XYZ file of C-alpha atoms in Angstrom:
607
model
C -54.698 -18.106 -49.031
C -56.445 -14.980 -51.147
C -59.710 -16.153 -48.562
C -57.254 -16.032 -45.295
C -55.595 -13.188 -46.679
C -58.949 -11.269 -46.426
C -60.594 -12.794 -43.672
C -57.635 -11.284 -41.419
C -57.738 -7.737 -42.972
C -62.413 -7.491 -43.053
C -61.043 -8.948 -38.863
C -58.127 -5.832 -39.076
C -60.785 -3.335 -39.574
C -63.686 -4.403 -36.992
C -61.128 -4.159 -34.831
C -60.514 -0.301 -35.740
C -64.142 0.313 -36.513
C -64.770 -1.246 -32.671
C -61.641 1.302 -31.168
C -62.602 4.177 -33.172
C -66.352 5.208 -31.256
C -63.770 4.648 -27.971
C -61.377 7.930 -28.832
C -65.044 10.092 -30.333
C -66.783 8.637 -27.468
C -64.699 10.643 -25.132
C -67.136 13.844 -25.056
C -65.980 17.061 -24.464
C -65.755 17.643 -21.251
C -63.238 15.046 -21.189
C -61.190 16.320 -23.654
C -60.623 19.339 -21.840
C -60.793 17.999 -19.117
C -57.280 16.774 -19.928
C -55.997 19.092 -22.415
C -55.628 20.659 -19.923
C -54.091 18.439 -17.349
C -51.330 18.180 -20.493
C -51.210 22.246 -20.129
C -51.172 22.637 -16.398
C -48.760 19.838 -16.946
C -46.299 21.499 -19.752
C -46.726 18.592 -21.818
C -47.924 21.353 -24.608
C -47.914 19.230 -27.896
C -50.293 16.707 -25.911
C -52.143 20.042 -25.529
C -52.019 21.076 -28.296
C -53.352 17.580 -30.254
C -56.226 18.373 -28.009
C -57.373 21.887 -28.696
C -56.712 22.262 -32.299
C -59.919 19.966 -32.707
C -61.284 21.320 -29.230
C -61.594 25.121 -31.519
C -63.225 23.531 -34.205
C -67.100 22.841 -31.966
C -68.261 27.256 -32.390
C -69.957 26.302 -28.524
C -66.150 25.003 -27.076
C -64.272 28.314 -28.874
C -64.838 31.321 -26.860
C -63.464 28.199 -24.091
C -60.331 26.471 -25.812
C -59.178 30.009 -27.079
C -57.460 30.926 -24.171
C -55.000 28.509 -23.159
C -55.015 27.439 -27.116
C -53.288 30.747 -27.505
C -50.982 30.032 -24.262
C -49.841 26.908 -25.858
C -48.622 27.577 -29.187
C -46.565 30.674 -27.434
C -45.271 28.736 -25.918
C -44.581 26.092 -28.458
C -43.644 28.878 -29.828
C -46.264 28.911 -32.555
C -46.492 31.678 -33.965
C -47.935 31.982 -37.363
C -50.749 29.314 -35.657
C -51.605 32.117 -32.937
C -51.421 34.851 -35.409
C -54.245 32.906 -37.212
C -56.803 31.453 -34.120
C -55.608 35.456 -33.376
C -57.349 36.588 -36.152
C -60.006 34.392 -36.771
C -61.123 35.538 -33.173
C -60.867 39.407 -34.196
C -63.146 37.925 -37.250
C -65.901 35.791 -35.208
C -65.651 38.490 -32.861
C -64.950 42.501 -33.358
C -64.046 45.247 -31.843
C -63.797 42.784 -28.352
C -60.739 44.934 -27.074
C -59.223 41.610 -25.659
C -58.775 39.953 -29.099
C -56.856 42.301 -30.222
C -54.661 43.092 -27.382
C -54.290 39.306 -27.766
C -52.604 39.952 -31.674
C -50.162 42.501 -30.081
C -49.125 40.274 -27.169
C -48.536 37.055 -30.366
C -46.354 40.342 -32.404
C -44.333 40.386 -28.528
C -43.535 36.862 -28.038
C -42.464 37.024 -31.842
C -40.376 39.283 -31.410
C -41.314 42.037 -33.623
C -41.709 44.200 -30.265
C -42.558 47.906 -32.063
C -45.709 47.234 -33.578
C -46.871 44.882 -30.171
C -46.444 48.747 -29.331
C -48.790 50.598 -31.827
C -51.548 47.552 -31.071
C -51.861 48.544 -28.420
C -51.396 52.447 -28.692
C -54.813 51.559 -31.569
C -56.485 49.655 -28.939
C -55.948 52.689 -26.165
C -56.884 55.847 -29.383
C -60.291 53.413 -29.498
C -61.294 54.167 -25.530
C -63.937 56.598 -24.793
C -65.495 57.295 -21.765
C -68.835 54.476 -22.477
C -66.375 52.532 -23.587
C -63.521 52.260 -20.984
C -64.099 50.019 -18.499
C -63.773 47.382 -21.551
C -60.615 48.435 -22.923
C -58.799 48.525 -19.291
C -60.253 45.621 -18.335
C -59.648 43.898 -20.996
C -55.209 44.754 -20.757
C -56.127 44.774 -16.649
C -56.645 40.816 -17.143
C -53.778 40.831 -19.323
C -51.240 42.302 -16.740
C -50.402 46.153 -18.608
C -51.242 47.689 -16.156
C -49.917 50.898 -17.628
C -51.567 50.631 -20.683
C -55.110 50.440 -18.738
C -54.292 53.807 -17.103
C -53.867 54.649 -20.755
C -57.012 53.989 -20.731
C -58.347 55.428 -18.732
C -57.026 58.998 -18.776
C -57.528 59.651 -22.130
C -60.954 58.802 -21.694
C -61.064 61.441 -19.192
C -59.323 63.886 -21.373
C -62.107 62.805 -24.241
C -64.982 63.671 -20.478
C -63.066 66.715 -20.196
C -63.898 65.998 -16.553
C -60.525 65.947 -14.366
C -63.019 63.516 -11.453
C -63.846 61.126 -13.528
C -62.373 57.764 -13.243
C -60.503 58.311 -10.142
C -61.199 55.971 -8.081
C -59.754 53.472 -11.099
C -56.456 54.997 -11.743
C -56.043 55.124 -7.088
C -56.455 51.712 -7.302
C -53.672 51.133 -10.463
C -50.962 54.265 -9.777
C -51.538 52.297 -5.632
C -51.432 48.975 -7.011
C -48.129 49.073 -8.723
C -46.831 52.190 -5.910
C -46.148 54.730 -9.097
C -45.723 57.159 -5.618
C -46.504 60.663 -7.418
C -48.684 59.526 -9.854
C -50.739 58.905 -6.712
C -50.389 62.170 -4.464
C -50.947 64.338 -7.673
C -53.743 62.368 -8.270
C -55.411 61.810 -4.413
C -54.901 65.427 -4.611
C -56.752 66.533 -6.974
C -59.535 64.503 -5.795
C -59.030 65.042 -1.772
C -59.593 69.208 -2.976
C -62.556 68.554 -4.702
C -64.436 66.016 -2.709
C -64.677 63.700 -5.305
C -63.506 60.622 -3.938
C -64.073 59.898 0.382
C -61.346 60.602 1.918
C -61.629 56.935 3.454
C -60.983 55.877 -0.206
C -57.374 58.004 -0.595
C -56.468 56.887 2.261
C -56.617 54.180 2.066
C -55.029 53.782 -1.291
C -52.277 55.718 0.403
C -51.088 53.398 3.028
C -51.602 50.375 0.776
C -48.615 52.073 -1.598
C -46.592 54.314 0.890
C -45.223 51.153 2.847
C -40.712 53.696 2.755
C -39.774 56.477 4.505
C -38.882 58.007 1.360
C -42.147 58.223 0.211
C -44.617 59.109 3.803
C -41.528 62.582 4.010
C -42.954 62.549 -0.275
C -46.564 62.976 0.481
C -46.353 64.869 3.899
C -44.369 67.907 2.579
C -46.242 67.591 -1.517
C -49.159 67.956 1.765
C -47.346 70.779 3.445
C -47.427 72.564 0.007
C -51.092 72.162 -1.036
C -52.492 73.459 2.648
C -49.772 76.282 2.813
C -50.829 77.071 -0.740
C -54.722 77.078 0.201
C -55.037 76.935 3.640
C -58.918 77.039 3.562
C -58.978 73.697 2.529
C -60.256 71.726 5.136
C -59.841 67.784 3.436
C -56.319 68.560 2.610
C -55.897 69.528 5.781
C -57.510 66.224 7.008
C -55.069 64.268 4.677
C -52.379 65.760 6.151
C -53.046 65.722 10.163
C -53.945 61.376 8.853
C -50.445 61.409 7.747
C -49.044 62.931 10.598
C -50.898 60.132 12.413
C -49.369 57.365 10.485
C -45.170 58.805 10.962
C -46.409 58.913 14.645
C -45.140 62.683 14.847
C -48.414 63.860 16.921
C -46.789 67.315 17.854
C -47.370 68.808 14.146
C -50.780 66.636 14.304
C -51.530 68.782 16.265
C -51.199 71.853 15.296
C -52.949 70.991 12.205
C -56.531 69.879 14.680
C -56.010 72.554 16.375
C -55.493 75.143 13.514
C -58.698 73.314 11.611
C -60.654 73.713 14.735
C -60.231 77.575 14.422
C -60.590 78.118 10.955
C -64.551 75.433 11.383
C -65.041 76.294 15.266
C -65.059 73.129 15.937
C -65.536 73.103 19.263
C -62.598 71.259 19.821
C -64.230 67.307 19.749
C -61.049 67.050 17.321
C -58.652 69.178 19.375
C -59.991 66.540 21.787
C -59.388 63.413 20.551
C -56.050 64.514 19.007
C -54.150 64.778 22.032
C -56.436 61.440 23.747
C -54.326 59.815 20.580
C -51.336 61.406 22.280
C -51.566 60.250 25.638
C -51.912 56.384 23.874
C -48.783 56.393 22.370
C -46.477 58.637 25.033
C -46.316 62.061 23.600
C -47.665 63.177 26.755
C -46.377 66.980 26.047
C -48.510 66.631 22.235
C -51.402 65.395 25.008
C -50.853 68.562 27.860
C -50.564 70.811 25.414
C -53.893 69.657 23.678
C -55.761 68.903 26.747
C -55.088 72.480 27.584
C -56.065 74.247 23.640
C -59.695 72.679 25.123
C -59.508 74.032 28.144
C -59.068 77.524 27.322
C -60.291 78.196 23.655
C -64.180 76.080 25.373
C -64.936 77.475 28.862
C -68.499 76.877 29.408
C -68.383 74.151 26.319
C -69.602 70.402 27.671
C -65.694 69.350 26.997
C -64.609 71.096 29.195
C -64.601 68.651 32.327
C -62.957 65.968 30.323
C -60.180 67.620 28.960
C -60.083 69.432 32.412
C -59.630 66.104 33.685
C -57.080 64.620 31.186
C -54.717 66.004 31.489
C -54.352 65.207 34.534
C -54.257 62.106 33.767
C -51.327 62.926 30.854
C -49.392 64.822 33.480
C -50.131 61.394 35.531
C -48.273 59.632 33.736
C -45.757 61.737 32.287
C -44.095 62.264 35.937
C -44.898 58.209 36.282
C -42.311 58.353 33.197
C -40.019 60.590 33.959
C -36.998 58.662 35.500
C -36.535 58.829 38.967
C -39.657 59.862 40.705
C -40.899 62.987 41.640
C -42.407 62.323 44.675
C -42.751 66.040 45.415
C -44.871 66.373 41.555
C -46.635 63.460 42.309
C -48.335 64.796 45.576
C -48.994 67.878 43.827
C -50.653 65.327 41.197
C -53.194 64.186 43.917
C -53.696 67.421 45.147
C -55.549 68.250 41.817
C -56.911 65.495 41.284
C -58.297 66.466 44.825
C -59.692 69.273 43.869
C -60.554 68.842 40.584
C -63.829 66.408 42.758
C -64.608 69.471 45.030
C -65.453 72.008 41.476
C -66.773 68.249 39.837
C -68.554 66.585 43.242
C -67.965 63.600 43.937
C -70.185 61.287 41.327
C -71.525 59.338 39.112
C -68.843 61.274 36.386
C -66.363 61.547 38.922
C -66.153 58.420 38.870
C -62.623 57.916 36.991
C -60.761 60.834 39.003
C -62.324 59.093 41.599
C -60.530 55.775 40.606
C -57.289 56.936 39.271
C -56.755 59.148 43.130
C -56.879 55.799 44.181
C -55.249 54.240 42.019
C -51.991 56.476 43.100
C -52.059 56.381 46.580
C -51.850 52.890 46.873
C -49.255 52.918 44.042
C -46.543 55.744 44.700
C -48.082 57.621 48.257
C -48.390 54.565 50.045
C -51.712 55.427 51.249
C -53.448 52.176 50.669
C -56.281 52.796 53.322
C -57.232 55.673 51.513
C -56.886 53.992 48.246
C -59.016 51.194 49.444
C -62.406 53.912 50.755
C -62.053 55.556 47.201
C -61.744 52.647 45.219
C -64.294 51.141 46.879
C -66.445 53.990 46.601
C -66.794 54.009 42.644
C -67.453 50.285 43.193
C -70.640 50.702 44.814
C -71.897 54.283 42.800
C -74.987 52.527 41.235
C -75.244 54.917 37.834
C -71.401 54.693 37.318
C -69.536 53.067 34.683
C -69.954 49.809 34.536
C -65.845 49.874 32.926
C -65.134 52.648 35.256
C -66.558 50.156 37.994
C -63.973 46.957 36.946
C -61.212 49.112 36.264
C -61.224 50.021 39.622
C -62.364 45.949 41.219
C -59.191 45.492 38.879
C -57.124 48.253 41.054
C -59.058 47.202 43.893
C -57.870 43.937 43.567
C -53.745 45.207 42.308
C -54.048 46.550 46.164
C -55.305 43.763 48.152
C -52.359 41.743 46.233
C -49.700 44.232 47.702
C -51.563 43.967 50.829
C -50.405 40.414 50.419
C -54.347 39.395 49.588
C -53.934 37.217 46.765
C -57.556 35.144 47.383
C -59.020 38.406 47.931
C -57.515 40.005 43.808
C -58.414 36.527 42.682
C -62.470 36.879 43.227
C -62.570 40.654 42.739
C -60.169 39.472 39.329
C -62.797 36.707 38.599
C -65.837 38.723 38.659
C -64.506 40.986 35.720
C -63.416 38.027 34.126
C -67.227 37.889 34.390
C -69.197 40.664 34.336
C -66.854 42.503 30.593
C -66.725 38.148 28.800
C -64.951 39.163 25.410
C -64.298 42.108 26.591
C -60.609 43.680 26.732
C -61.263 44.399 30.699
C -62.136 40.801 30.517
C -59.058 40.233 29.243
C -57.456 42.235 31.444
C -59.050 40.810 34.423
C -57.339 37.334 33.054
C -54.083 38.434 32.274
C -53.382 39.694 35.853
C -55.188 36.135 37.225
C -52.747 34.040 35.343
C -49.986 37.150 36.747
C -50.845 36.019 39.668
C -50.054 32.527 39.026
C -47.147 33.519 38.243
C -46.199 34.856 41.510
C -46.878 32.181 43.436
C -44.666 29.795 40.899
C -48.649 28.403 39.426
C -47.760 28.245 35.958
C -49.390 25.152 34.931
C -52.582 27.758 36.087
C -50.921 30.855 34.147
C -50.433 29.779 31.079
C -54.127 27.750 30.581
C -55.323 31.089 31.338
C -52.360 32.813 29.138
C -53.265 30.892 25.940
C -57.451 31.422 25.663
C -55.810 35.839 26.180
C -52.584 35.061 23.265
C -56.170 35.225 21.007
C -57.459 38.023 22.745
C -59.337 40.998 19.997
C -56.180 43.621 22.487
C -53.258 43.665 20.521
C -51.624 45.156 23.167
C -52.752 42.565 25.911
C -52.311 39.091 23.921
C -48.900 40.372 22.718
C -48.906 40.686 27.584
C -50.109 37.083 26.663
C -47.083 36.370 24.611
C -44.536 37.332 26.521
C -45.896 36.057 29.599
C -45.788 33.235 28.046
C -42.688 32.157 26.260
C -40.697 33.526 29.572
C -43.020 30.064 31.250
C -42.234 28.390 27.949
C -38.408 28.993 27.757
C -37.704 28.202 31.536
C -39.774 25.037 32.199
C -38.047 22.859 30.020
C -35.319 21.988 33.104
C -35.888 20.953 37.066
C -33.193 23.464 38.338
C -34.614 26.472 34.968
C -37.749 25.876 36.769
C -37.006 26.320 40.318
C -34.608 29.189 38.486
C -38.586 31.016 37.256
C -40.274 30.379 40.691
C -37.348 33.246 42.314
C -37.489 34.721 38.286
C -41.190 35.548 39.423
C -40.756 36.205 43.310
C -38.358 38.964 42.549
C -41.553 40.720 39.290
C -43.861 40.415 41.314
C -41.098 42.046 44.484
C -41.126 44.908 41.773
C -45.030 45.596 41.032
C -44.605 45.637 44.864
C -42.737 48.878 44.415
C -40.098 47.823 46.337
C -36.268 47.683 44.116
C -33.699 47.693 45.839
C -34.514 43.828 46.848
C -35.919 43.850 43.992
C -31.852 44.356 42.742
C -30.232 42.671 45.118
C -32.359 39.739 44.504
C -31.703 39.208 41.260
C -27.830 40.133 41.718
C -27.735 36.789 44.165
C -29.488 35.252 41.190
C -27.348 35.387 37.882
C -24.567 33.931 40.758
C -26.831 31.223 41.328
C -27.585 30.530 38.583
C -24.467 31.970 35.960
C -25.640 30.868 31.904
C -28.437 30.538 32.870
C -31.772 31.251 30.229
C -33.443 33.654 31.990
C -30.491 35.300 32.004
C -31.016 38.701 29.582
C -34.205 38.049 31.027
C -32.293 39.435 34.407
C -30.631 42.069 32.397
C -33.467 43.327 31.269
C -35.061 43.357 34.412
C -32.549 45.670 36.365
C -31.719 47.842 33.317
C -35.931 48.895 33.648
C -34.910 49.565 37.798
C -31.620 51.085 37.554
C -32.596 53.541 34.548
C -36.695 53.802 37.400
C -34.206 54.830 40.047
C -31.114 57.550 38.263
C -29.392 55.204 38.007
C -28.327 55.486 33.791
C -24.355 55.036 32.664
C -25.865 51.070 35.442
C -28.302 50.718 33.311
C -27.067 51.324 30.009
C -24.437 49.119 31.211
C -27.438 46.259 31.850
C -28.623 46.990 28.307
C -24.751 46.692 26.247
C -24.776 43.254 27.572
C -27.767 42.242 25.812
C -27.182 43.304 22.604
C -23.568 42.371 22.842
C -24.973 38.937 22.623
C -26.141 37.392 20.145
C -28.130 34.697 22.060
C -30.371 36.221 23.946
C -31.085 37.846 20.566
C -34.995 38.013 21.787
C -35.059 40.825 23.668
C -31.759 42.666 20.936
C -34.018 45.052 19.832
C -35.966 45.854 23.056
C -32.783 46.878 24.571
C -31.573 48.526 21.796
C -34.464 51.044 21.861
C -34.179 51.415 25.366
C -30.492 52.310 25.764
C -31.232 55.181 22.600
C -33.872 56.207 23.691
C -31.394 56.100 28.062
C -28.507 58.042 25.521
C -30.960 60.609 24.041
C -32.708 61.345 26.738
C -30.487 61.056 30.327
C -27.213 60.713 29.057
C -27.597 63.086 26.613
C -25.722 61.320 23.653
C -27.570 62.434 20.835
C -25.370 61.132 17.795
C -24.209 57.445 20.062
C -29.155 57.909 20.208
C -28.511 58.520 16.031
C -26.425 55.130 16.107
C -28.636 53.108 17.619
C -31.881 54.201 16.128
C -30.252 53.707 12.792
C -28.581 49.836 14.074
C -32.620 49.197 15.536
C -34.127 50.591 11.597
C -31.450 47.866 10.153
C -31.002 44.891 12.533
C -34.777 44.710 13.783
C -37.171 46.414 10.805
C -39.978 44.057 12.254
C -39.808 45.434 16.304
C -42.827 47.350 16.883
C -39.643 50.338 17.676
C -39.641 50.738 14.438
C -41.814 53.614 13.822
C -41.170 55.367 17.229
C -37.386 55.001 16.485
C -38.016 55.841 13.024
C -40.133 59.267 15.293
C -36.967 59.525 17.366
C -34.331 59.524 14.752
C -35.746 62.530 12.594
C -36.110 64.914 15.038
C -32.264 63.553 16.312
C -31.433 64.604 13.009
C -33.413 68.134 13.054
C -35.747 67.052 9.421
C -38.399 69.811 9.616
C -41.617 69.548 8.569
């Protein structure tokens, strides 16, 4: 019996002996991976059982330490956590991360005062020589205010306000500490210690609300008044005004800077160009006038002379109802400019613009074709101007009912300017041509490519037309309605507004409740605005705003209705109400920046 028990005991020992090597044979990387997996799954006790063994190996200590400390804190085992941190500090004296961890353990244990005291001690160890290591340790622990304190102490010890500027700017920007960020930017920009573009990036990242931008603008205005010779501060103010689309005040500052630095007018010309692109025609005209008056003999004079006519043209085209006499005067100005400067490759753009005006606003298609063809035939004209002339000529052929000639010219520009904005514009016009003809499948094939265009404006136009086609070709009746609507769009393209208006009214009656209804109301509103029927235009826009089914065009309708009240109906209070409504209901709308600018103007905010 005894021999039998002994045999069983020996067998058991053998089995255990065979089992032990299997456990110990598990490699360290495998144990580490398993422990990390337990930690990831919040199985802290299992993770601790592995970490406690792994941490004993000197080679593995640094790798195991962070996860082991996290595990102990999760288990609220503060005593062991404190031992681990002390052990780390003993092994690696002077490493700030371990001292910071000691504070973390104290805080987790409820001893906040002791934790803050510990962190303050770490801050006091900072010098200009070791600042980066300590600040980085605080940043990695997500303790950014302490990282700030470290850099500020090191700056104080260095005796220079220029030190550690980039680091502090990044910290203030990341934390959206507006006051501190603005003051630091001003401090560094004044001394040209950081590149202006870097300061602008930090501000752009942090100042995203109206209140912060307003604070920055006011602070910069005060600084410029106190130090009128501080060029970099004035440049930053101009940049800030542009962020807010305050082109008038931005031009004022740009002119002052140009006078003081004798800049030659290039800055002012650029500001006028920006204003023109953003449809602030009055500011653009003011900028071009300044360049013409101040630099009559300079190389920028003919450029400004040409562009001021362009700005006036855009202003006339966007002032309703259209004043035909003013358009005739514009054509005369172009003719006068050509007599002054000559008809050559340098004035090719002027000839092109005269041709466009003749074709679309003066009904002089033969003269338009002659002018546009002259530009196309110029061997030394800029390729982009030639391409623009081809696009304009293609549009003229479309007006004359010659779509094959149009598509040929569009396709030529697509080919010569492939993957360029003008090439994309040509493809968009080809798509519109197919849309006018009711060939929605072909139009869509062009638009699918254009949705990825680098030009945001072209991509947005392509997307809008694509959505119009997709939303209204789901059923046979929808496709039929869209064909009629596309034909009306073509009438609008031809400036045949009375015919287009009558056709839109007929479409509303023929297809009541159709998905195109909101588009029809908006098209009517635009046509009524252009013919000076502002009250009727407002009624159509109100129909879109009041119907929740028309949400896609709601922000467009709100913005246009607000503009009508501001500019045409002379109801500023109603305009303010509508701009506010747009900001609240559609905070992501493309009209937000312009609505804010107009709202500030209506409120009488002083710049």
